[in-house]
Amino acid sequence: MEFTNCWLQYEKISDANHKDIKVYATTEGNIINNAIEELTTAFDMLYNRRVEAVFGGEPKDNENAAASSVELRLNPELKLGKEAFRIDCDSGRCVVSAQTQAGLLYGVFALIRNLRVQRVYDFDKWSFTLEQNPSNPIRMLDHWDNMDGSIERGYSGNSFFFEKDEIIINERTYAYARLAASVGINAVAINNVNVRGMATWLISDKYYDKLRSLSEIFGSYGIKLYLSINFAAPIEMGGLDTSDPCDERVKEWWKNKAKEIWQHIPEFGGFLVKADSEGRPGPFTYGRSHAEGANMLADAVRPFGGLVIWRCFVYNCQQDWRDQKTDRARAGYDNFMPLDGMFADNVILQIKNGPMDFQVREPVSPLFGGLKRTNAMLELQIAQEYTGQQRHVCYLLPWFKEILDFKTYCGREHDTVADIVAGRTYNNTNCGIVAVANTGNDINWTGHDLAAANWYGFGRLAFDTGLSAEEIASEWIMQTFGYNEKVMENVMEILMKSWPAYEKYTSPLGIGWMVKPNHHYGPDVDGYEYDRWGTYHRANHKAIGVDRTPAGTGYTQQYNEPLASIYADKRTCPQELILFFHRLEYDYVLPSGKTVIQHIYDSHFEGADEAARFLDLWRELEGLIEDEAFGRVEKRLIHQKEHAKEWRDVVNSYFYRISGIEDEKGRPLY
Ligand code: GCV
């Protein structure tokens, strides 16, 4: 089996010093063993130095002077968070301390990362200190993998967790856990939230042994295993005639099920639930609320320290496009705000970043800043469903930073999304960030080699929300392609310009959608216009956009002030979201001084030109990047250039045809 090591392919830095390095560990354990193995691989590959592991001790005084060492010091008394670490390195002697083995593992990965990004030539002359507490308690990846091996919205091959209704455990499983842990991921849900067919039976005897092994492998990298469950499991598996959360038989069924699961998988994390959403069963069938549904499950998993992660992606997916009153954007808030304060402590609401569905640009969901007595997690998507499906390069970290930095005005001192999901705002610990994963069994894990920057970046950002998108990109480039100034410069430019470029040549001004239905790839301006999904731009010959002000659907009122007023007034609404909140005529003059139609034309031409430049920038790197990776990326960038042109011409021609307005610059419109 073949796969790359992504950012963990340790390149030689120097082999001038061959002295062995002793690694002292105060305790043994699976996580410590992995930490030592990582140090062994890293020192060998980076410096050609051999590691000797010594368990149960510390360096003796007379050893200090002679030997280079790394000491892994487990100290439960340490005044740091549970997964935090401290590194103190001075002239060849390094101490990594942490309260837990997971903290030590993160410390080891941070140590190695710093050796690499600082290009430390002589470890024995290096002085370095770093203390770090992860920003978010839960840092999770949700895989939408199906048991037949396919992946919903998967763009990098098939699942490496499932095949033909069986669980796969092989070298890739370990490699995956190692990559995920290296960026601080501590929770993984392996199966699609749309739980159908055999996936319902994952919580049964048929799969427990394999799941336990998986959980142990994950556990040896500090990662908890979660499963998406089917809310109708008591009917489908249990033979009951209901899955009503208030029915005693249903409660009992889940309690027994939870007991059975934890008996078999003692380190199990808990359930991820998509209920009453896009055809999935849920409490609404029985006239029950989502709080009743989630709390019933929470009661069942509580004795085992389990969590219920409950998704807020609940909306009417059977809308009549003629109905101008129903607004899908309102649905999350309308469904969940009335329940604020009613959820059990071990329930976390998982909220997509925007009110719709992972578009290239959306306002931040008003549930952040709305909910004040409920645990919340931010759900992002690194699987690029609407952002180029890993065939286009689209580095999402600048977007994620904007989302995290968004001030919600919830009335607390710490009021950004980052504050809320980190637990700083409401002083809670069941919270964090999750991303829909972008991995599969392709050789490079993510289809597009540059898409691995989103996997790496998501983990790094979840661990340390203070990092900038550029810092993360720079670390990733260096560790993936090795240090070279030209490579750093060109790949940085491609990555940092990729999200804005994608927005420009697809759907600027916050309008979103305009994609081909079902698979969501490529331009189709009216693709979702007359459909049931509630995702309309309502463009006609005069105007485009949805009025979400109080005069329209009233969505703006779901925000706290001053946001509600800022968004409701087209003079103050941020330009990049103006068509999300307002219906504007094509000759309306935007804050930039351009008309709406001219902005549409210009941005599409600009975006497509930028996509073409990505290919030029990449081609300048021929010979500086390993041939196969170079070729893989080049192929995708050629496609992106052509596809961006297609987007440009389809969208511009559509608006030219319906508006009849010429491009001021006289460029070809068809
Ligand atoms: C897993 C969007 C996607 C669906 C996905 C859903 C969700 O609608 O297109 O494939 O289903 O979001 O987040 O549940």
XYZ file of C-alpha atoms and ligand atoms in Angstrom:
684
model
C 0.000 0.000 0.000
C 1.306 3.383 -0.884
C 0.671 6.755 0.595
C 2.646 9.864 1.327
C 3.530 11.116 4.774
C 2.227 14.589 3.896
C 3.875 17.108 6.242
C 5.615 14.388 8.229
C 8.166 13.418 5.603
C 11.221 14.353 7.601
C 13.960 15.748 5.366
C 17.638 15.739 6.300
C 18.720 18.993 7.946
C 22.258 18.066 8.888
C 24.314 14.991 9.642
C 27.310 16.740 11.091
C 26.772 15.465 14.627
C 26.385 11.718 15.154
C 26.136 11.614 18.928
C 23.288 9.403 20.144
C 20.336 11.008 21.869
C 18.875 9.531 25.005
C 15.139 9.787 25.448
C 14.126 9.468 29.086
C 10.532 8.684 29.870
C 9.177 8.746 33.401
C 6.444 6.257 32.493
C 5.571 3.733 29.867
C 2.366 3.680 27.875
C 1.035 3.511 24.346
C 1.094 7.222 23.777
C 4.596 7.549 25.219
C 5.746 4.728 22.966
C 4.434 6.589 19.949
C 6.108 9.778 21.137
C 9.426 7.961 21.455
C 9.007 6.338 18.088
C 8.366 9.749 16.568
C 11.524 11.143 18.126
C 13.453 8.125 16.888
C 12.240 8.590 13.311
C 12.727 12.336 13.403
C 16.259 12.359 14.809
C 17.284 9.637 12.437
C 15.905 11.334 9.358
C 16.618 14.953 10.255
C 20.085 14.462 11.746
C 21.083 10.851 11.232
C 21.228 10.473 15.027
C 20.219 7.374 16.902
C 17.784 7.523 19.813
C 18.169 5.335 22.862
C 15.071 5.097 25.066
C 15.465 4.878 28.843
C 12.322 4.224 30.836
C 11.575 5.136 34.410
C 14.334 7.621 34.976
C 15.803 11.028 34.487
C 19.258 11.884 33.255
C 21.774 11.583 36.064
C 23.897 14.646 36.705
C 27.024 13.153 35.239
C 25.093 12.171 32.113
C 23.887 15.709 31.512
C 27.081 17.110 30.261
C 27.933 14.189 28.042
C 24.687 13.163 26.427
C 22.127 14.944 24.336
C 18.731 14.083 25.691
C 15.025 14.559 25.490
C 13.198 13.926 28.717
C 9.488 13.178 28.617
C 8.371 14.191 32.066
C 4.836 13.256 33.049
C 3.787 15.448 35.932
C 0.120 15.385 36.922
C 0.798 18.267 39.328
C 1.917 20.577 36.552
C -0.056 23.813 36.545
C -1.059 23.548 32.917
C -4.173 22.317 31.135
C -4.687 18.588 30.671
C -3.425 18.461 27.113
C -0.935 21.308 27.485
C 2.825 20.900 27.320
C 5.976 22.759 28.124
C 9.271 22.438 26.266
C 12.579 23.653 27.693
C 15.609 23.026 25.542
C 19.064 24.172 26.388
C 22.211 23.064 24.617
C 21.272 19.512 23.812
C 19.126 18.855 26.824
C 15.420 19.075 26.291
C 12.646 18.561 28.788
C 9.089 18.098 27.616
C 6.627 18.167 30.492
C 2.895 17.667 30.607
C 0.130 16.492 32.889
C -0.895 13.723 30.524
C 0.632 11.431 27.953
C -1.341 13.238 25.253
C 0.261 16.504 26.348
C 3.683 14.886 26.017
C 2.862 13.650 22.534
C 1.798 17.153 21.454
C 5.000 18.464 23.002
C 7.062 15.999 20.998
C 5.336 16.925 17.739
C 5.850 20.613 18.563
C 9.509 19.995 19.320
C 10.065 18.249 16.011
C 8.054 20.857 14.123
C 10.174 23.620 15.590
C 13.404 21.849 14.749
C 12.207 21.694 11.163
C 10.666 25.115 10.657
C 13.521 26.861 12.450
C 15.998 24.780 10.443
C 17.970 23.914 13.572
C 21.325 22.609 12.335
C 22.712 21.564 15.671
C 20.268 20.330 18.246
C 23.058 20.425 20.844
C 23.352 24.183 20.496
C 19.676 24.993 20.449
C 17.873 26.977 23.121
C 14.133 26.972 22.985
C 11.123 27.262 25.287
C 7.481 26.878 24.471
C 4.429 26.457 26.646
C 1.143 25.723 24.992
C -2.377 24.918 26.029
C -4.707 23.904 23.186
C -7.184 26.666 22.421
C -10.117 24.272 22.059
C -11.059 21.339 24.264
C -12.402 19.281 21.347
C -10.571 19.316 18.015
C -12.439 16.925 15.810
C -12.653 15.469 12.328
C -15.973 14.172 11.017
C -15.619 11.683 8.204
C -18.612 11.205 5.972
C -17.483 7.680 5.075
C -20.013 5.045 4.115
C -19.648 1.381 4.865
C -19.506 0.413 1.191
C -16.282 2.396 0.971
C -17.701 5.479 -0.725
C -17.451 8.882 0.912
C -20.234 11.439 0.833
C -18.656 14.587 -0.614
C -15.349 12.726 -0.748
C -12.866 13.958 -3.338
C -9.779 11.901 -2.657
C -10.603 8.306 -3.353
C -12.455 5.855 -1.198
C -12.698 5.373 2.524
C -9.761 3.952 4.437
C -12.094 3.088 7.317
C -14.647 0.957 5.472
C -14.934 -1.391 2.549
C -17.775 -3.760 1.640
C -19.469 -3.250 5.009
C -16.327 -4.120 6.959
C -13.994 -1.979 9.013
C -10.487 -1.680 7.604
C -7.471 -1.602 9.885
C -4.072 -1.461 8.258
C -0.949 0.694 7.971
C -2.998 3.628 6.805
C -4.978 3.595 10.025
C -1.815 4.193 12.030
C -0.504 6.711 9.528
C -3.792 8.598 9.684
C -3.825 8.695 13.477
C -0.236 9.899 13.494
C -0.915 12.682 10.979
C -4.047 13.762 12.817
C -2.333 13.744 16.221
C 0.640 15.665 14.876
C -1.636 18.672 14.410
C -3.532 18.125 17.646
C -6.746 16.378 16.572
C -8.232 14.594 19.595
C -11.595 13.297 18.335
C -12.675 11.523 15.169
C -16.095 10.357 13.963
C -15.469 7.750 11.290
C -18.869 7.306 9.639
C -21.205 9.519 7.663
C -23.790 11.503 9.611
C -26.317 10.122 7.130
C -26.435 6.742 8.843
C -28.026 4.219 6.534
C -27.903 0.471 5.942
C -25.170 -1.392 7.758
C -23.868 1.799 9.346
C -26.790 1.590 11.757
C -25.328 -1.738 12.892
C -21.914 -0.325 13.730
C -23.112 -0.339 17.324
C -23.536 -4.089 17.413
C -21.543 -7.260 18.096
C -20.614 -7.536 14.453
C -18.280 -4.555 14.685
C -17.233 -4.153 18.325
C -13.913 -6.009 18.080
C -12.722 -3.962 15.143
C -14.002 -0.757 16.697
C -12.160 -1.516 19.885
C -8.924 -2.025 17.941
C -9.522 1.207 16.098
C -10.233 3.019 19.330
C -7.001 1.647 20.809
C -4.958 2.773 17.824
C -6.569 6.199 17.986
C -6.127 6.209 21.755
C -2.409 5.618 21.389
C -2.351 8.974 19.595
C -4.628 10.751 22.084
C -7.684 10.533 19.831
C -11.200 9.495 20.919
C -13.375 7.496 18.576
C -16.943 8.705 17.927
C -19.702 7.195 15.813
C -22.589 8.775 13.976
C -25.766 7.011 15.013
C -29.196 6.525 13.517
C -31.906 8.065 15.672
C -34.253 5.318 14.502
C -31.892 2.543 15.656
C -34.352 1.291 18.316
C -36.732 0.494 15.465
C -34.213 -0.692 12.877
C -32.056 -2.754 15.226
C -34.063 -3.089 18.377
C -37.366 -4.265 16.946
C -39.307 -1.525 18.738
C -42.150 0.193 16.974
C -40.925 3.656 17.914
C -37.834 5.742 18.550
C -39.774 8.365 20.515
C -37.228 9.804 22.960
C -39.866 10.033 25.685
C -40.908 6.405 25.420
C -39.511 4.370 28.343
C -38.693 1.404 26.104
C -36.634 3.645 23.846
C -34.785 5.171 26.802
C -34.061 1.733 28.154
C -32.901 0.503 24.768
C -30.339 3.306 24.447
C -29.183 2.852 28.049
C -28.502 -0.819 27.425
C -26.906 -0.045 24.116
C -24.569 2.510 25.676
C -23.597 0.053 28.398
C -22.852 -2.588 25.791
C -20.818 -0.179 23.657
C -18.614 0.964 26.540
C -18.169 -2.605 27.742
C -16.646 -3.405 24.387
C -14.956 -0.084 23.664
C -13.969 1.405 27.030
C -12.416 4.540 25.533
C -15.353 5.328 23.261
C -16.117 9.068 22.948
C -19.813 9.243 22.143
C -22.419 9.847 19.459
C -22.684 12.297 16.598
C -26.292 12.851 15.520
C -27.957 14.276 12.431
C -31.652 14.247 13.224
C -34.686 15.615 11.392
C -32.448 16.799 8.618
C -32.498 15.964 4.926
C -34.641 12.901 5.454
C -32.926 11.554 8.546
C -35.193 10.432 11.405
C -35.445 12.476 14.565
C -37.610 13.560 17.473
C -39.951 15.703 15.316
C -41.662 12.511 14.120
C -43.009 12.114 17.653
C -43.738 15.766 18.290
C -40.661 15.959 20.547
C -38.057 18.671 20.640
C -34.403 18.321 19.801
C -33.606 18.900 23.457
C -35.741 15.898 24.369
C -34.040 13.822 21.686
C -30.497 14.807 22.593
C -31.025 14.614 26.355
C -32.399 11.095 26.154
C -29.168 9.996 24.469
C -27.129 12.107 26.882
C -28.659 10.253 29.835
C -27.709 6.945 28.248
C -24.040 7.853 27.703
C -23.497 9.900 30.880
C -22.446 6.999 33.162
C -19.516 6.383 30.802
C -18.427 9.979 30.415
C -19.815 9.994 26.865
C -20.834 13.012 24.820
C -23.685 13.606 22.407
C -22.751 15.897 19.555
C -25.995 17.076 18.038
C -26.072 18.870 14.704
C -28.049 22.069 14.129
C -28.302 21.565 10.376
C -32.090 21.335 10.522
C -34.205 23.037 7.862
C -37.086 22.431 5.509
C -35.628 20.675 2.479
C -39.004 20.413 0.783
C -39.532 24.096 0.164
C -41.632 25.432 -2.679
C -39.395 27.854 -4.601
C -42.395 30.111 -5.129
C -42.676 30.603 -1.375
C -40.862 33.876 -0.643
C -41.598 33.857 3.072
C -39.735 30.754 4.164
C -36.021 31.486 4.466
C -33.665 28.556 4.952
C -31.100 30.915 6.487
C -33.415 31.417 9.454
C -33.934 27.735 10.184
C -31.024 26.894 12.518
C -31.760 29.790 14.829
C -35.538 29.357 14.679
C -35.207 25.683 15.593
C -32.579 25.883 18.319
C -32.796 29.283 20.026
C -36.044 28.449 21.832
C -34.208 25.461 23.357
C -31.277 27.445 24.758
C -30.576 26.255 28.291
C -32.526 23.024 27.907
C -29.737 20.735 26.750
C -27.877 18.454 29.148
C -24.286 19.252 30.027
C -22.899 16.400 27.964
C -24.691 17.561 24.823
C -22.874 19.827 22.394
C -24.636 21.550 19.543
C -22.572 21.345 16.390
C -23.229 24.446 14.303
C -22.115 24.979 10.715
C -20.154 28.180 10.295
C -22.895 29.804 8.242
C -26.679 29.567 8.161
C -26.767 27.767 4.800
C -24.199 25.164 3.860
C -20.442 25.719 3.546
C -20.633 28.237 0.703
C -17.514 30.122 -0.332
C -18.810 33.027 1.737
C -21.682 33.248 4.205
C -22.339 35.323 7.272
C -21.504 33.603 10.545
C -24.423 31.641 11.985
C -26.366 33.812 14.439
C -26.532 30.832 16.799
C -23.012 31.902 17.818
C -23.844 34.864 19.970
C -27.443 33.734 20.272
C -27.080 30.595 22.392
C -25.924 31.534 25.871
C -26.635 28.468 27.977
C -25.768 25.680 25.578
C -22.482 23.988 24.683
C -21.508 24.817 21.125
C -19.061 23.547 18.567
C -18.143 25.189 15.272
C -18.500 22.910 12.240
C -16.278 23.735 9.271
C -15.802 21.779 6.069
C -12.347 21.061 4.696
C -13.841 18.627 2.193
C -14.236 21.274 -0.486
C -17.814 20.471 -1.444
C -18.594 23.999 -2.640
C -15.062 25.302 -2.921
C -13.595 23.338 -5.801
C -13.840 19.740 -4.581
C -10.090 19.380 -4.167
C -9.650 19.784 -7.922
C -9.279 23.523 -7.471
C -6.785 24.787 -4.946
C -8.670 26.656 -2.236
C -6.777 27.212 0.998
C -9.541 27.804 3.514
C -7.593 29.037 6.525
C -8.053 32.764 5.807
C -11.807 32.102 5.751
C -11.655 30.095 8.995
C -9.726 32.905 10.658
C -12.410 35.412 9.706
C -15.076 33.137 11.130
C -13.220 32.616 14.404
C -12.453 36.325 14.774
C -16.084 37.305 14.200
C -17.427 39.395 17.078
C -20.868 38.166 18.056
C -21.740 40.988 20.484
C -23.231 38.441 22.848
C -22.736 40.831 25.743
C -19.688 39.169 27.248
C -16.142 40.411 27.358
C -14.867 37.499 25.259
C -17.397 37.464 22.486
C -15.822 36.143 19.298
C -16.700 32.782 17.795
C -13.219 31.625 18.823
C -13.978 32.633 22.430
C -17.334 30.874 22.461
C -16.156 27.550 21.097
C -13.014 27.583 23.221
C -15.178 27.846 26.334
C -13.838 31.297 27.340
C -17.168 33.083 27.005
C -19.361 30.852 29.116
C -16.718 28.976 31.025
C -17.577 25.537 29.659
C -15.404 22.643 28.548
C -17.654 20.594 26.273
C -17.009 22.663 23.169
C -14.526 23.052 20.322
C -14.119 22.912 16.560
C -14.835 20.188 14.053
C -14.189 19.894 10.334
C -15.774 17.606 7.787
C -12.658 15.729 6.696
C -11.091 15.884 3.243
C -9.182 12.604 3.279
C -9.507 9.362 1.341
C -7.334 6.517 0.180
C -5.627 8.466 -2.620
C -1.855 8.245 -2.514
C -1.591 11.818 -1.224
C -4.626 11.473 1.121
C -6.410 14.584 -0.133
C -6.639 14.238 -3.925
C -4.986 17.595 -4.530
C -1.602 17.723 -2.816
C -2.250 21.343 -1.872
C -5.522 20.390 -0.161
C -3.477 18.768 2.597
C -2.769 22.347 3.706
C -6.414 22.490 4.792
C -6.122 19.316 6.858
C -2.883 20.449 8.435
C -4.169 23.984 8.837
C -7.463 23.015 10.398
C -5.710 20.975 13.070
C -3.108 23.635 13.792
C -5.742 26.354 14.012
C -8.014 24.299 16.250
C -5.041 23.741 18.559
C -3.865 27.344 18.447
C -6.425 29.830 17.172
C -3.837 32.582 17.580
C -1.884 31.393 14.533
C -2.371 33.317 11.304
C -3.270 31.668 8.009
C 0.146 32.719 6.636
C 2.053 31.234 9.576
C 0.231 27.958 9.123
C 0.799 27.968 5.363
C 4.473 28.703 5.817
C 4.929 25.803 8.276
C 3.035 23.488 6.005
C 4.934 24.374 2.833
C 8.284 23.964 4.534
C 7.402 20.618 6.067
C 5.735 19.286 2.932
C 8.121 20.399 0.213
C 11.292 21.103 2.199
C 12.810 24.539 2.575
C 13.456 26.491 -0.609
C 12.868 30.212 -0.925
C 11.246 30.083 -4.335
C 8.971 27.222 -3.315
C 7.979 29.083 -0.155
C 7.233 32.261 -2.074
C 5.248 30.781 -4.940
C 3.250 28.228 -2.983
C 2.464 30.873 -0.376
C 1.109 33.163 -3.071
C -0.998 30.376 -4.566
C -2.423 29.356 -1.206
C -3.132 32.809 0.137
C -4.808 33.997 -3.071
C -6.741 30.809 -3.723
C -9.854 31.357 -1.596
C -10.405 34.965 -2.745
C -9.827 33.865 -6.344
C -12.328 31.033 -6.052
C -14.908 33.409 -4.642
C -14.291 35.881 -7.472
C -14.762 33.463 -10.341
C -17.687 31.574 -8.811
C -20.217 33.478 -6.703
C -19.095 36.814 -5.240
C -21.040 39.280 -3.042
C -22.341 36.507 -0.795
C -24.796 35.074 -3.300
C -23.444 31.522 -3.158
C -24.822 28.414 -4.854
C -25.069 28.679 -8.665
C -23.567 25.182 -8.810
C -24.689 22.089 -10.675
C -27.272 20.284 -8.550
C -26.467 17.106 -6.628
C -22.731 16.898 -7.183
C -22.159 20.653 -6.724
C -19.289 20.946 -9.179
C -19.177 23.553 -11.919
C -21.345 26.526 -12.815
C -25.118 26.381 -13.162
C -26.562 29.743 -12.234
C -30.136 28.497 -11.979
C -29.121 25.031 -10.802
C -30.924 25.360 -7.486
C -33.326 28.119 -8.444
C -36.478 26.116 -8.980
C -35.649 23.316 -6.593
C -36.803 22.373 -3.101
C -33.685 23.187 -1.116
C -34.314 26.797 -0.156
C -31.186 28.168 -1.803
C -32.377 30.870 -4.171
C -30.768 33.995 -5.631
C -33.979 35.035 -7.413
C -32.171 36.863 -10.185
C -34.365 38.472 -12.850
C -33.707 41.083 -15.529
C -33.511 43.889 -12.976
C -32.242 42.621 -9.644
C -30.614 39.805 -7.717
C -30.463 38.680 -4.087
C -32.780 37.950 -1.195
C -34.067 40.687 1.081
C -33.296 39.356 4.542
C -33.889 42.662 6.332
C -36.957 43.236 8.526
C -38.758 44.311 5.359
C -37.965 40.910 3.861
C -37.487 37.602 5.672
C -36.261 39.274 8.877
C -33.178 37.069 9.130
C -30.981 40.058 10.059
C -32.880 40.301 13.335
C -31.376 37.037 14.518
C -28.103 38.911 15.133
C -27.221 40.952 18.166
C -26.869 44.700 17.769
C -25.063 46.402 16.184
C -24.800 43.513 13.707
C -28.548 43.388 13.052
C -28.578 47.049 12.001
C -25.299 46.865 10.113
C -26.525 43.956 8.010
C -30.006 45.403 7.529
C -28.727 48.617 5.966
C -27.305 48.187 2.503
C -25.029 51.192 3.061
C -23.301 49.527 6.014
C -23.600 45.861 5.086
C -20.149 44.446 4.234
C -19.875 44.386 0.469
C -18.778 40.748 0.326
C -22.145 39.749 1.836
C -24.401 42.339 0.302
C -26.395 40.008 -1.942
C -26.878 37.586 0.927
C -28.761 40.244 2.862
C -30.186 42.482 0.159
C -31.972 42.372 -3.129
C -30.262 44.899 -5.373
C -30.755 46.190 -8.869
C -27.873 45.629 -11.246
C -27.072 49.337 -11.469
C -26.933 49.759 -7.682
C -23.589 51.343 -6.782
C -21.634 49.297 -4.243
C -19.356 50.791 -1.560
C -16.465 50.131 -3.966
C -18.007 52.611 -6.434
C -18.816 49.892 -8.967
C -22.297 48.834 -9.952
C -23.421 45.346 -8.966
C -23.258 44.139 -12.566
C -19.824 45.615 -13.181
C -18.612 43.991 -9.978
C -19.893 40.641 -11.193
C -18.109 41.037 -14.552
C -14.861 42.364 -13.087
C -14.577 39.846 -10.331
C -15.105 36.917 -12.681
C -12.450 38.158 -15.085
C -10.043 38.853 -12.245
C -10.643 35.512 -10.545
C -10.100 33.515 -13.723
C -6.866 35.434 -14.414
C -5.664 34.617 -10.924
C -6.409 30.929 -11.420
C -4.317 31.050 -14.600
C -1.481 32.654 -12.657
C -1.495 29.793 -10.119
C -0.437 27.479 -12.918
C 2.390 29.809 -13.982
C 3.587 30.123 -10.393
C 3.566 26.379 -9.982
C 5.404 25.737 -13.241
C 8.233 27.969 -12.026
C 8.841 25.278 -9.408
C 9.592 22.458 -11.802
C 12.697 20.656 -10.583
C 12.346 22.117 -7.083
C 9.509 19.822 -6.095
C 9.544 16.062 -6.272
C 8.415 15.040 -9.780
C 5.307 13.045 -8.966
C 3.850 15.629 -6.620
C 4.761 18.350 -9.112
C 2.947 16.521 -11.881
C -0.139 15.788 -9.809
C -0.561 19.420 -8.839
C 0.221 20.717 -12.313
C -2.527 18.556 -13.782
C -5.059 19.945 -11.329
C -3.991 23.525 -11.892
C -4.389 23.092 -15.650
C -7.931 21.892 -15.015
C -8.587 24.727 -12.575
C -7.478 27.329 -15.099
C -9.895 25.976 -17.717
C -12.706 25.442 -15.248
C -12.344 28.953 -13.828
C -12.739 30.256 -17.384
C -15.893 28.189 -17.720
C -17.243 29.646 -14.477
C -16.353 33.157 -15.647
C -18.062 32.842 -18.994
C -21.162 30.987 -17.854
C -21.868 33.387 -14.982
C -20.995 36.582 -16.848
C -22.975 35.578 -19.911
C -25.971 34.661 -17.821
C -26.085 38.094 -16.196
C -25.302 39.877 -19.453
C -28.182 38.093 -21.120
C -30.742 38.785 -18.429
C -29.662 42.323 -17.586
C -28.761 43.443 -21.109
C -26.035 45.626 -19.597
C -22.701 45.808 -21.411
C -19.366 45.351 -19.705
C -17.798 48.808 -19.306
C -14.495 47.372 -20.385
C -15.874 45.740 -23.509
C -14.635 42.233 -22.756
C -16.284 39.310 -24.507
C -19.637 38.215 -23.087
C -21.607 35.594 -24.897
C -23.865 14.571 4.994
C -24.988 19.135 2.667
C -24.315 18.067 1.852
C -24.769 16.695 2.279
C -24.465 16.539 3.775
C -25.208 17.638 4.527
C -24.915 17.615 6.025
O -26.341 19.202 2.382
O -24.559 18.301 0.490
O -24.069 15.755 1.530
O -24.822 15.276 4.248
O -24.795 18.890 4.033
O -24.115 18.426 6.459
O -25.513 16.828 6.724
